Amino acid sequence: MAVQTVLSAINQTLFEQMKKDDSVVVFGEDVGFEGGVFRATKGLQQEFGKDRSFDSPLAESAIIGSAIGMAVNGLKPVVEIQFSGFMFPGYNQIVAHAARYRNRTRGLYNVPMVIRMPYGGGIRALEHHSESLETLFAHIPGLKVVIPSTPYDAKGLLTSAIQDPDPVIFMEPKRIYRAFKQELPDKEFKVPIGKAKTLKKGEDITVVAWGALVRETEKAIKGLEDEGIDVELIDLRTIQPYDKEAIANSVKKTGRLLVVHEAVKSFGPGAEIISMINEKAFLYLEAPPTRLTGPDITVPLPKGEHHFIISPERIRAKIKEVMAF
Protein backbone atom coordinates (compact mmCIF):
# COMPACT_ATOMS: atom_id res chain seq x y z
CA MET A 1 0.00 0.00 0.00
CA ALA A 2 1.23 3.49 -0.82
CA VAL A 3 -0.18 6.88 0.14
CA GLN A 4 -1.12 8.85 -2.97
CA THR A 5 -2.70 12.14 -3.97
CA VAL A 6 -4.99 12.35 -7.01
CA LEU A 7 -2.04 13.64 -9.03
CA SER A 8 0.46 11.00 -7.92
CA ALA A 9 -2.15 8.27 -8.46
CA ILE A 10 -2.48 9.37 -12.08
CA ASN A 11 1.30 9.38 -12.48
CA GLN A 12 1.60 5.92 -10.90
CA THR A 13 -1.12 4.54 -13.16
CA LEU A 14 0.61 5.83 -16.29
CA PHE A 15 3.84 4.15 -15.17
CA GLU A 16 1.99 0.87 -14.52
CA GLN A 17 0.15 0.79 -17.81
CA MET A 18 3.19 1.76 -19.88
CA LYS A 19 5.22 -1.02 -18.23
CA LYS A 20 2.44 -3.51 -18.80
CA ASP A 21 1.63 -2.61 -22.40
CA ASP A 22 4.20 -1.43 -24.96
CA SER A 23 1.44 0.04 -27.11
CA VAL A 24 0.61 2.74 -24.53
CA VAL A 25 2.16 6.10 -25.49
CA VAL A 26 1.84 9.44 -23.67
CA PHE A 27 2.22 12.83 -25.30
CA GLY A 28 1.05 16.44 -25.26
CA GLU A 29 2.30 19.96 -24.61
CA ASP A 30 5.30 19.84 -22.19
CA VAL A 31 4.36 16.28 -21.25
CA GLY A 32 7.75 14.71 -21.99
CA PHE A 33 10.78 16.63 -20.71
CA GLU A 34 8.92 18.73 -18.12
CA GLY A 35 6.49 16.01 -17.07
CA GLY A 36 3.39 18.11 -17.79
CA VAL A 37 2.21 21.47 -16.48
CA PHE A 38 1.13 19.82 -13.19
CA ARG A 39 3.80 17.04 -13.38
CA ALA A 40 1.25 14.26 -13.92
CA THR A 41 3.62 12.67 -16.46
CA LYS A 42 6.82 13.29 -14.50
CA GLY A 43 9.51 10.68 -15.11
CA LEU A 44 7.78 8.87 -17.97
CA GLN A 45 10.18 10.07 -20.67
CA GLN A 46 13.20 9.19 -18.51
CA GLU A 47 11.80 5.68 -17.93
CA PHE A 48 10.31 4.86 -21.33
CA GLY A 49 12.19 7.11 -23.76
CA LYS A 50 11.19 9.78 -26.23
CA ASP A 51 9.39 7.35 -28.53
CA ARG A 52 6.72 6.64 -25.88
CA SER A 53 6.56 9.90 -23.92
CA PHE A 54 7.15 13.08 -25.86
CA ASP A 55 6.34 16.76 -26.25
CA SER A 56 3.95 17.83 -28.97
CA PRO A 57 3.62 21.17 -30.77
CA LEU A 58 1.24 23.69 -29.16
CA ALA A 59 -1.58 22.46 -31.39
CA GLU A 60 -4.50 20.62 -29.80
CA SER A 61 -6.03 19.66 -33.13
CA ALA A 62 -2.77 18.00 -34.13
CA ILE A 63 -2.50 16.24 -30.75
CA ILE A 64 -5.99 14.70 -31.01
CA GLY A 65 -5.70 13.99 -34.74
CA SER A 66 -2.35 12.24 -34.30
CA ALA A 67 -3.72 10.18 -31.43
CA ILE A 68 -6.67 9.03 -33.52
CA GLY A 69 -4.30 7.86 -36.25
CA MET A 70 -2.15 6.03 -33.71
CA ALA A 71 -5.17 4.36 -32.11
CA VAL A 72 -6.59 3.16 -35.40
CA ASN A 73 -3.20 1.63 -36.18
CA GLY A 74 -2.77 -0.33 -32.98
CA LEU A 75 -1.35 2.03 -30.33
CA LYS A 76 -3.09 3.22 -27.15
CA PRO A 77 -2.36 6.96 -26.90
CA VAL A 78 -2.97 8.82 -23.66
CA VAL A 79 -2.80 12.50 -24.49
CA GLU A 80 -2.85 15.51 -22.20
CA ILE A 81 -4.64 18.77 -22.94
CA GLN A 82 -3.05 21.26 -20.54
CA PHE A 83 -6.40 22.73 -19.44
CA SER A 84 -9.88 21.70 -20.58
CA GLY A 85 -10.48 25.24 -21.86
CA PHE A 86 -7.67 24.72 -24.38
CA MET A 87 -9.38 21.75 -26.02
CA PHE A 88 -11.55 23.74 -28.46
CA PRO A 89 -9.06 23.63 -31.37
CA GLY A 90 -9.10 19.83 -30.98
CA TYR A 91 -12.86 19.53 -30.41
CA ASN A 92 -13.58 18.94 -34.08
CA GLN A 93 -11.18 15.98 -34.10
CA ILE A 94 -12.81 14.55 -30.96
CA VAL A 95 -16.42 14.91 -32.11
CA ALA A 96 -16.13 14.44 -35.87
CA HIS A 97 -13.62 11.58 -35.82
CA ALA A 98 -12.68 9.97 -32.48
CA ALA A 99 -16.31 9.58 -31.38
CA ARG A 100 -17.55 8.30 -34.75
CA TYR A 101 -14.85 5.98 -36.02
CA ARG A 102 -16.37 2.74 -34.74
CA ASN A 103 -19.79 3.62 -36.15
CA ARG A 104 -18.37 5.04 -39.39
CA THR A 105 -16.47 1.82 -40.13
CA ARG A 106 -19.33 -0.39 -38.88
CA GLY A 107 -17.06 -1.80 -36.19
CA LEU A 108 -14.07 -2.47 -38.42
CA TYR A 109 -11.96 0.05 -36.49
CA ASN A 110 -12.15 1.40 -32.96
CA VAL A 111 -10.25 4.22 -31.28
CA PRO A 112 -8.71 3.13 -27.94
CA MET A 113 -7.45 6.50 -26.73
CA VAL A 114 -7.65 8.57 -23.54
CA ILE A 115 -7.79 12.36 -23.51
CA ARG A 116 -6.74 13.67 -20.08
CA MET A 117 -7.50 17.25 -19.14
CA PRO A 118 -7.38 19.23 -15.86
CA TYR A 119 -10.63 21.13 -15.36
CA GLY A 120 -12.62 23.29 -12.97
CA GLY A 121 -12.08 26.34 -10.81
CA GLY A 122 -10.70 26.92 -7.35
CA ILE A 123 -7.06 27.73 -8.08
CA ARG A 124 -7.50 31.37 -9.14
CA ALA A 125 -6.34 30.72 -12.69
CA LEU A 126 -6.53 32.73 -15.90
CA GLU A 127 -9.20 32.74 -18.62
CA HIS A 128 -9.76 29.33 -20.30
CA HIS A 129 -8.23 27.54 -17.26
CA SER A 130 -11.27 26.98 -15.03
CA GLU A 131 -14.24 25.76 -17.06
CA SER A 132 -16.22 22.57 -16.34
CA LEU A 133 -17.02 21.36 -19.84
CA GLU A 134 -18.19 17.79 -19.23
CA THR A 135 -21.52 18.49 -20.95
CA LEU A 136 -19.79 19.21 -24.27
CA PHE A 137 -18.38 15.68 -24.30
CA ALA A 138 -21.20 13.79 -22.58
CA HIS A 139 -23.63 15.00 -25.24
CA ILE A 140 -21.69 13.30 -28.04
CA PRO A 141 -22.51 9.63 -28.82
CA GLY A 142 -19.38 7.51 -28.95
CA LEU A 143 -17.55 9.22 -26.07
CA LYS A 144 -17.21 8.11 -22.46
CA VAL A 145 -16.60 10.80 -19.83
CA VAL A 146 -15.21 10.06 -16.37
CA ILE A 147 -14.30 12.32 -13.42
CA PRO A 148 -12.57 10.95 -10.30
CA SER A 149 -12.92 12.59 -6.89
CA THR A 150 -10.36 10.53 -4.95
CA PRO A 151 -6.88 9.08 -5.54
CA TYR A 152 -8.43 5.58 -5.50
CA ASP A 153 -10.89 6.43 -8.25
CA ALA A 154 -8.24 8.33 -10.20
CA LYS A 155 -6.13 5.18 -10.43
CA GLY A 156 -9.00 2.76 -10.95
CA LEU A 157 -10.83 4.84 -13.53
CA LEU A 158 -7.68 5.73 -15.48
CA THR A 159 -6.74 2.05 -15.65
CA SER A 160 -10.20 1.26 -17.00
CA ALA A 161 -9.98 4.15 -19.46
CA ILE A 162 -6.61 3.08 -20.86
CA GLN A 163 -7.84 -0.49 -21.30
CA ASP A 164 -11.16 0.58 -22.84
CA PRO A 165 -11.54 -0.09 -26.57
CA ASP A 166 -13.16 3.30 -27.23
CA PRO A 167 -12.24 6.97 -26.65
CA VAL A 168 -12.51 8.13 -23.05
CA ILE A 169 -12.44 11.75 -21.86
CA PHE A 170 -10.67 11.70 -18.48
CA MET A 171 -11.36 14.98 -16.66
CA GLU A 172 -9.18 15.75 -13.65
CA PRO A 173 -10.42 18.20 -10.96
CA LYS A 174 -7.17 20.11 -10.53
CA ARG A 175 -8.48 21.81 -7.39
CA ILE A 176 -8.00 18.51 -5.53
CA TYR A 177 -4.84 17.31 -7.30
CA ARG A 178 -2.87 17.62 -4.07
CA ALA A 179 -5.69 18.34 -1.59
CA PHE A 180 -5.55 15.05 0.34
CA LYS A 181 -3.96 11.60 0.37
CA GLN A 182 -5.28 8.06 0.40
CA GLU A 183 -3.71 4.61 0.73
CA LEU A 184 -3.91 2.70 -2.55
CA PRO A 185 -3.07 -0.90 -3.48
CA ASP A 186 0.30 -1.14 -5.22
CA LYS A 187 -1.08 -3.62 -7.75
CA GLU A 188 -3.33 -2.79 -10.68
CA PHE A 189 -7.04 -2.47 -10.00
CA LYS A 190 -9.93 -1.05 -11.99
CA VAL A 191 -12.99 1.06 -11.14
CA PRO A 192 -15.69 0.24 -13.69
CA ILE A 193 -16.75 3.03 -16.03
CA GLY A 194 -20.47 3.76 -15.65
CA LYS A 195 -20.84 2.87 -11.98
CA ALA A 196 -21.58 5.49 -9.32
CA LYS A 197 -20.54 5.09 -5.68
CA THR A 198 -22.75 5.71 -2.67
CA LEU A 199 -20.47 7.47 -0.18
CA LYS A 200 -23.07 7.79 2.56
CA LYS A 201 -26.41 6.10 2.95
CA GLY A 202 -29.37 8.20 4.06
CA GLU A 203 -33.16 8.28 4.17
CA ASP A 204 -34.27 11.89 3.58
CA ILE A 205 -32.62 13.33 0.45
CA THR A 206 -30.30 12.12 -2.34
CA VAL A 207 -27.41 14.42 -3.25
CA VAL A 208 -25.45 13.64 -6.45
CA ALA A 209 -22.07 15.29 -7.04
CA TRP A 210 -18.75 14.61 -8.76
CA GLY A 211 -15.19 15.85 -8.95
CA ALA A 212 -14.05 18.50 -6.47
CA LEU A 213 -17.62 19.14 -5.31
CA VAL A 214 -17.84 15.71 -3.71
CA ARG A 215 -15.50 16.94 -0.96
CA GLU A 216 -17.43 20.20 -0.61
CA THR A 217 -20.67 18.22 -0.26
CA GLU A 218 -19.12 15.95 2.36
CA LYS A 219 -18.24 19.06 4.36
CA ALA A 220 -21.76 20.44 3.85
CA ILE A 221 -23.60 17.42 5.21
CA LYS A 222 -21.53 17.03 8.37
CA GLY A 223 -23.78 17.52 11.34
CA LEU A 224 -27.01 17.60 9.34
CA GLU A 225 -28.17 14.37 10.97
CA ASP A 226 -28.17 16.22 14.31
CA GLU A 227 -30.66 18.58 12.68
CA GLY A 228 -32.84 15.67 11.54
CA ILE A 229 -31.68 15.50 7.90
CA ASP A 230 -30.24 12.15 6.79
CA VAL A 231 -28.47 12.69 3.44
CA GLU A 232 -27.62 9.95 0.94
CA LEU A 233 -24.53 11.10 -1.01
CA ILE A 234 -23.70 9.63 -4.43
CA ASP A 235 -20.43 10.28 -6.28
CA LEU A 236 -21.41 9.92 -9.94
CA ARG A 237 -17.78 9.18 -11.09
CA THR A 238 -18.86 8.63 -14.73
CA ILE A 239 -20.79 11.40 -16.49
CA GLN A 240 -21.47 9.31 -19.61
CA PRO A 241 -22.69 6.59 -19.49
CA TYR A 242 -23.97 7.52 -16.03
CA ASP A 243 -25.45 5.21 -13.42
CA LYS A 244 -29.18 5.88 -13.78
CA GLU A 245 -30.14 2.89 -11.68
CA ALA A 246 -28.14 4.00 -8.63
CA ILE A 247 -29.69 7.48 -8.64
CA ALA A 248 -33.25 6.33 -9.37
CA ASN A 249 -33.16 3.65 -6.66
CA SER A 250 -31.85 6.18 -4.16
CA VAL A 251 -34.54 8.76 -5.00
CA LYS A 252 -37.25 6.09 -4.77
CA LYS A 253 -36.07 5.65 -1.17
CA THR A 254 -35.52 9.29 -0.14
CA GLY A 255 -38.13 11.06 -2.31
CA ARG A 256 -35.86 14.08 -2.84
CA LEU A 257 -32.97 14.92 -5.18
CA LEU A 258 -30.33 17.63 -5.33
CA VAL A 259 -27.66 17.58 -8.06
CA VAL A 260 -24.55 19.64 -7.32
CA HIS A 261 -22.14 20.47 -10.15
CA GLU A 262 -19.59 23.10 -11.08
CA ALA A 263 -20.61 23.30 -14.74
CA VAL A 264 -22.96 26.12 -15.68
CA LYS A 265 -26.65 25.52 -15.08
CA SER A 266 -28.47 25.64 -18.43
CA PHE A 267 -28.40 22.41 -20.45
CA GLY A 268 -25.95 20.93 -17.94
CA PRO A 269 -25.69 17.43 -16.43
CA GLY A 270 -28.11 18.38 -13.63
CA ALA A 271 -30.88 18.97 -16.16
CA GLU A 272 -30.29 15.53 -17.68
CA ILE A 273 -30.33 13.76 -14.31
CA ILE A 274 -33.48 15.55 -13.15
CA SER A 275 -35.22 14.67 -16.42
CA MET A 276 -34.25 11.03 -15.94
CA ILE A 277 -35.69 11.05 -12.42
CA ASN A 278 -38.93 12.56 -13.71
CA GLU A 279 -39.15 9.62 -16.11
CA LYS A 280 -38.18 6.85 -13.67
CA ALA A 281 -39.18 7.97 -10.18
CA PHE A 282 -41.74 10.78 -10.51
CA LEU A 283 -44.37 9.13 -8.34
CA TYR A 284 -41.87 8.72 -5.49
CA LEU A 285 -40.99 12.43 -5.26
CA GLU A 286 -41.76 14.42 -2.11
CA ALA A 287 -40.27 17.66 -3.51
CA PRO A 288 -39.25 18.98 -6.95
CA PRO A 289 -35.81 17.58 -7.92
CA THR A 290 -33.42 20.50 -8.18
CA ARG A 291 -29.81 21.51 -8.84
CA LEU A 292 -27.10 23.75 -7.43
CA THR A 293 -24.67 24.71 -10.19
CA GLY A 294 -22.28 27.27 -11.51
CA PRO A 295 -24.12 30.33 -12.88
CA ASP A 296 -24.58 30.80 -16.64
CA ILE A 297 -21.49 32.95 -17.05
CA THR A 298 -17.86 32.52 -18.04
CA VAL A 299 -15.82 31.60 -14.98
CA PRO A 300 -14.57 34.92 -13.51
CA LEU A 301 -10.93 35.86 -13.24
CA PRO A 302 -9.24 35.30 -9.82
CA LYS A 303 -10.63 38.37 -8.04
CA GLY A 304 -14.22 37.28 -8.67
CA GLU A 305 -13.86 33.51 -8.76
CA HIS A 306 -15.27 33.03 -5.25
CA HIS A 307 -18.64 34.31 -6.51
CA PHE A 308 -18.75 31.37 -8.95
CA ILE A 309 -17.43 28.53 -6.80
CA ILE A 310 -20.00 26.51 -4.84
CA SER A 311 -19.23 26.46 -1.12
CA PRO A 312 -20.30 23.92 1.52
CA GLU A 313 -22.49 26.65 3.03
CA ARG A 314 -24.44 27.03 -0.22
CA ILE A 315 -24.87 23.25 -0.54
CA ARG A 316 -26.08 23.00 3.03
CA ALA A 317 -28.57 25.81 2.52
CA LYS A 318 -29.90 24.21 -0.67
CA ILE A 319 -30.38 20.86 1.06
CA LYS A 320 -32.43 22.58 3.75
CA GLU A 321 -34.46 24.41 1.09
CA VAL A 322 -35.37 21.13 -0.62
CA MET A 323 -36.22 19.53 2.72
CA ALA A 324 -38.48 22.46 3.65
CA PHE A 325 -40.63 22.13 0.51
Short mmCIF file of C-alpha atoms in Angstrom, two decimals, residues 10-270:
data_model
loop_
_atom_site.label_atom_id
_atom_site.label_comp_id
_atom_site.label_asym_id
_atom_site.label_seq_id
_atom_site.Cartn_x
_atom_site.Cartn_y
_atom_site.Cartn_z
CA ILE A 10 -2.48 9.37 -12.08
CA ASN A 11 1.30 9.38 -12.48
CA GLN A 12 1.60 5.92 -10.90
CA THR A 13 -1.12 4.54 -13.16
CA LEU A 14 0.61 5.83 -16.29
CA PHE A 15 3.84 4.15 -15.17
CA GLU A 16 1.99 0.87 -14.52
CA GLN A 17 0.15 0.79 -17.81
CA MET A 18 3.19 1.76 -19.88
CA LYS A 19 5.22 -1.02 -18.23
CA LYS A 20 2.44 -3.51 -18.80
CA ASP A 21 1.63 -2.61 -22.40
CA ASP A 22 4.20 -1.43 -24.96
CA SER A 23 1.44 0.04 -27.11
CA VAL A 24 0.61 2.74 -24.53
CA VAL A 25 2.16 6.10 -25.49
CA VAL A 26 1.84 9.44 -23.67
CA PHE A 27 2.22 12.83 -25.30
CA GLY A 28 1.05 16.44 -25.26
CA GLU A 29 2.30 19.96 -24.61
CA ASP A 30 5.30 19.84 -22.19
CA VAL A 31 4.36 16.28 -21.25
CA GLY A 32 7.75 14.71 -21.99
CA PHE A 33 10.78 16.63 -20.71
CA GLU A 34 8.92 18.73 -18.12
CA GLY A 35 6.49 16.01 -17.07
CA GLY A 36 3.39 18.11 -17.79
CA VAL A 37 2.21 21.47 -16.48
CA PHE A 38 1.13 19.82 -13.19
CA ARG A 39 3.80 17.04 -13.38
CA ALA A 40 1.25 14.26 -13.92
CA THR A 41 3.62 12.67 -16.46
CA LYS A 42 6.82 13.29 -14.50
CA GLY A 43 9.51 10.68 -15.11
CA LEU A 44 7.78 8.87 -17.97
CA GLN A 45 10.18 10.07 -20.67
CA GLN A 46 13.20 9.19 -18.51
CA GLU A 47 11.80 5.68 -17.93
CA PHE A 48 10.31 4.86 -21.33
CA GLY A 49 12.19 7.11 -23.76
CA LYS A 50 11.19 9.78 -26.23
CA ASP A 51 9.39 7.35 -28.53
CA ARG A 52 6.72 6.64 -25.88
CA SER A 53 6.56 9.90 -23.92
CA PHE A 54 7.15 13.08 -25.86
CA ASP A 55 6.34 16.76 -26.25
CA SER A 56 3.95 17.83 -28.97
CA PRO A 57 3.62 21.17 -30.77
CA LEU A 58 1.24 23.69 -29.16
CA ALA A 59 -1.58 22.46 -31.39
CA GLU A 60 -4.50 20.62 -29.80
CA SER A 61 -6.03 19.66 -33.13
CA ALA A 62 -2.77 18.00 -34.13
CA ILE A 63 -2.50 16.24 -30.75
CA ILE A 64 -5.99 14.70 -31.01
CA GLY A 65 -5.70 13.99 -34.74
CA SER A 66 -2.35 12.24 -34.30
CA ALA A 67 -3.72 10.18 -31.43
CA ILE A 68 -6.67 9.03 -33.52
CA GLY A 69 -4.30 7.86 -36.25
CA MET A 70 -2.15 6.03 -33.71
CA ALA A 71 -5.17 4.36 -32.11
CA VAL A 72 -6.59 3.16 -35.40
CA ASN A 73 -3.20 1.63 -36.18
CA GLY A 74 -2.77 -0.33 -32.98
CA LEU A 75 -1.35 2.03 -30.33
CA LYS A 76 -3.09 3.22 -27.15
CA PRO A 77 -2.36 6.96 -26.90
CA VAL A 78 -2.97 8.82 -23.66
CA VAL A 79 -2.80 12.50 -24.49
CA GLU A 80 -2.85 15.51 -22.20
CA ILE A 81 -4.64 18.77 -22.94
CA GLN A 82 -3.05 21.26 -20.54
CA PHE A 83 -6.40 22.73 -19.44
CA SER A 84 -9.88 21.70 -20.58
CA GLY A 85 -10.48 25.24 -21.86
CA PHE A 86 -7.67 24.72 -24.38
CA MET A 87 -9.38 21.75 -26.02
CA PHE A 88 -11.55 23.74 -28.46
CA PRO A 89 -9.06 23.63 -31.37
CA GLY A 90 -9.10 19.83 -30.98
CA TYR A 91 -12.86 19.53 -30.41
CA ASN A 92 -13.58 18.94 -34.08
CA GLN A 93 -11.18 15.98 -34.10
CA ILE A 94 -12.81 14.55 -30.96
CA VAL A 95 -16.42 14.91 -32.11
CA ALA A 96 -16.13 14.44 -35.87
CA HIS A 97 -13.62 11.58 -35.82
CA ALA A 98 -12.68 9.97 -32.48
CA ALA A 99 -16.31 9.58 -31.38
CA ARG A 100 -17.55 8.30 -34.75
CA TYR A 101 -14.85 5.98 -36.02
CA ARG A 102 -16.37 2.74 -34.74
CA ASN A 103 -19.79 3.62 -36.15
CA ARG A 104 -18.37 5.04 -39.39
CA THR A 105 -16.47 1.82 -40.13
CA ARG A 106 -19.33 -0.39 -38.88
CA GLY A 107 -17.06 -1.80 -36.19
CA LEU A 108 -14.07 -2.47 -38.42
CA TYR A 109 -11.96 0.05 -36.49
CA ASN A 110 -12.15 1.40 -32.96
CA VAL A 111 -10.25 4.22 -31.28
CA PRO A 112 -8.71 3.13 -27.94
CA MET A 113 -7.45 6.50 -26.73
CA VAL A 114 -7.65 8.57 -23.54
CA ILE A 115 -7.79 12.36 -23.51
CA ARG A 116 -6.74 13.67 -20.08
CA MET A 117 -7.50 17.25 -19.14
CA PRO A 118 -7.38 19.23 -15.86
CA TYR A 119 -10.63 21.13 -15.36
CA GLY A 120 -12.62 23.29 -12.97
CA GLY A 121 -12.08 26.34 -10.81
CA GLY A 122 -10.70 26.92 -7.35
CA ILE A 123 -7.06 27.73 -8.08
CA ARG A 124 -7.50 31.37 -9.14
CA ALA A 125 -6.34 30.72 -12.69
CA LEU A 126 -6.53 32.73 -15.90
CA GLU A 127 -9.20 32.74 -18.62
CA HIS A 128 -9.76 29.33 -20.30
CA HIS A 129 -8.23 27.54 -17.26
CA SER A 130 -11.27 26.98 -15.03
CA GLU A 131 -14.24 25.76 -17.06
CA SER A 132 -16.22 22.57 -16.34
CA LEU A 133 -17.02 21.36 -19.84
CA GLU A 134 -18.19 17.79 -19.23
CA THR A 135 -21.52 18.49 -20.95
CA LEU A 136 -19.79 19.21 -24.27
CA PHE A 137 -18.38 15.68 -24.30
CA ALA A 138 -21.20 13.79 -22.58
CA HIS A 139 -23.63 15.00 -25.24
CA ILE A 140 -21.69 13.30 -28.04
CA PRO A 141 -22.51 9.63 -28.82
CA GLY A 142 -19.38 7.51 -28.95
CA LEU A 143 -17.55 9.22 -26.07
CA LYS A 144 -17.21 8.11 -22.46
CA VAL A 145 -16.60 10.80 -19.83
CA VAL A 146 -15.21 10.06 -16.37
CA ILE A 147 -14.30 12.32 -13.42
CA PRO A 148 -12.57 10.95 -10.30
CA SER A 149 -12.92 12.59 -6.89
CA THR A 150 -10.36 10.53 -4.95
CA PRO A 151 -6.88 9.08 -5.54
CA TYR A 152 -8.43 5.58 -5.50
CA ASP A 153 -10.89 6.43 -8.25
CA ALA A 154 -8.24 8.33 -10.20
CA LYS A 155 -6.13 5.18 -10.43
CA GLY A 156 -9.00 2.76 -10.95
CA LEU A 157 -10.83 4.84 -13.53
CA LEU A 158 -7.68 5.73 -15.48
CA THR A 159 -6.74 2.05 -15.65
CA SER A 160 -10.20 1.26 -17.00
CA ALA A 161 -9.98 4.15 -19.46
CA ILE A 162 -6.61 3.08 -20.86
CA GLN A 163 -7.84 -0.49 -21.30
CA ASP A 164 -11.16 0.58 -22.84
CA PRO A 165 -11.54 -0.09 -26.57
CA ASP A 166 -13.16 3.30 -27.23
CA PRO A 167 -12.24 6.97 -26.65
CA VAL A 168 -12.51 8.13 -23.05
CA ILE A 169 -12.44 11.75 -21.86
CA PHE A 170 -10.67 11.70 -18.48
CA MET A 171 -11.36 14.98 -16.66
CA GLU A 172 -9.18 15.75 -13.65
CA PRO A 173 -10.42 18.20 -10.96
CA LYS A 174 -7.17 20.11 -10.53
CA ARG A 175 -8.48 21.81 -7.39
CA ILE A 176 -8.00 18.51 -5.53
CA TYR A 177 -4.84 17.31 -7.30
CA ARG A 178 -2.87 17.62 -4.07
CA ALA A 179 -5.69 18.34 -1.59
CA PHE A 180 -5.55 15.05 0.34
CA LYS A 181 -3.96 11.60 0.37
CA GLN A 182 -5.28 8.06 0.40
CA GLU A 183 -3.71 4.61 0.73
CA LEU A 184 -3.91 2.70 -2.55
CA PRO A 185 -3.07 -0.90 -3.48
CA ASP A 186 0.30 -1.14 -5.22
CA LYS A 187 -1.08 -3.62 -7.75
CA GLU A 188 -3.33 -2.79 -10.68
CA PHE A 189 -7.04 -2.47 -10.00
CA LYS A 190 -9.93 -1.05 -11.99
CA VAL A 191 -12.99 1.06 -11.14
CA PRO A 192 -15.69 0.24 -13.69
CA ILE A 193 -16.75 3.03 -16.03
CA GLY A 194 -20.47 3.76 -15.65
CA LYS A 195 -20.84 2.87 -11.98
CA ALA A 196 -21.58 5.49 -9.32
CA LYS A 197 -20.54 5.09 -5.68
CA THR A 198 -22.75 5.71 -2.67
CA LEU A 199 -20.47 7.47 -0.18
CA LYS A 200 -23.07 7.79 2.56
CA LYS A 201 -26.41 6.10 2.95
CA GLY A 202 -29.37 8.20 4.06
CA GLU A 203 -33.16 8.28 4.17
CA ASP A 204 -34.27 11.89 3.58
CA ILE A 205 -32.62 13.33 0.45
CA THR A 206 -30.30 12.12 -2.34
CA VAL A 207 -27.41 14.42 -3.25
CA VAL A 208 -25.45 13.64 -6.45
CA ALA A 209 -22.07 15.29 -7.04
CA TRP A 210 -18.75 14.61 -8.76
CA GLY A 211 -15.19 15.85 -8.95
CA ALA A 212 -14.05 18.50 -6.47
CA LEU A 213 -17.62 19.14 -5.31
CA VAL A 214 -17.84 15.71 -3.71
CA ARG A 215 -15.50 16.94 -0.96
CA GLU A 216 -17.43 20.20 -0.61
CA THR A 217 -20.67 18.22 -0.26
CA GLU A 218 -19.12 15.95 2.36
CA LYS A 219 -18.24 19.06 4.36
CA ALA A 220 -21.76 20.44 3.85
CA ILE A 221 -23.60 17.42 5.21
CA LYS A 222 -21.53 17.03 8.37
CA GLY A 223 -23.78 17.52 11.34
CA LEU A 224 -27.01 17.60 9.34
CA GLU A 225 -28.17 14.37 10.97
CA ASP A 226 -28.17 16.22 14.31
CA GLU A 227 -30.66 18.58 12.68
CA GLY A 228 -32.84 15.67 11.54
CA ILE A 229 -31.68 15.50 7.90
CA ASP A 230 -30.24 12.15 6.79
CA VAL A 231 -28.47 12.69 3.44
CA GLU A 232 -27.62 9.95 0.94
CA LEU A 233 -24.53 11.10 -1.01
CA ILE A 234 -23.70 9.63 -4.43
CA ASP A 235 -20.43 10.28 -6.28
CA LEU A 236 -21.41 9.92 -9.94
CA ARG A 237 -17.78 9.18 -11.09
CA THR A 238 -18.86 8.63 -14.73
CA ILE A 239 -20.79 11.40 -16.49
CA GLN A 240 -21.47 9.31 -19.61
CA PRO A 241 -22.69 6.59 -19.49
CA TYR A 242 -23.97 7.52 -16.03
CA ASP A 243 -25.45 5.21 -13.42
CA LYS A 244 -29.18 5.88 -13.78
CA GLU A 245 -30.14 2.89 -11.68
CA ALA A 246 -28.14 4.00 -8.63
CA ILE A 247 -29.69 7.48 -8.64
CA ALA A 248 -33.25 6.33 -9.37
CA ASN A 249 -33.16 3.65 -6.66
CA SER A 250 -31.85 6.18 -4.16
CA VAL A 251 -34.54 8.76 -5.00
CA LYS A 252 -37.25 6.09 -4.77
CA LYS A 253 -36.07 5.65 -1.17
CA THR A 254 -35.52 9.29 -0.14
CA GLY A 255 -38.13 11.06 -2.31
CA ARG A 256 -35.86 14.08 -2.84
CA LEU A 257 -32.97 14.92 -5.18
CA LEU A 258 -30.33 17.63 -5.33
CA VAL A 259 -27.66 17.58 -8.06
CA VAL A 260 -24.55 19.64 -7.32
CA HIS A 261 -22.14 20.47 -10.15
CA GLU A 262 -19.59 23.10 -11.08
CA ALA A 263 -20.61 23.30 -14.74
CA VAL A 264 -22.96 26.12 -15.68
CA LYS A 265 -26.65 25.52 -15.08
CA SER A 266 -28.47 25.64 -18.43
CA PHE A 267 -28.40 22.41 -20.45
CA GLY A 268 -25.95 20.93 -17.94
CA PRO A 269 -25.69 17.43 -16.43
CA GLY A 270 -28.11 18.38 -13.63
#
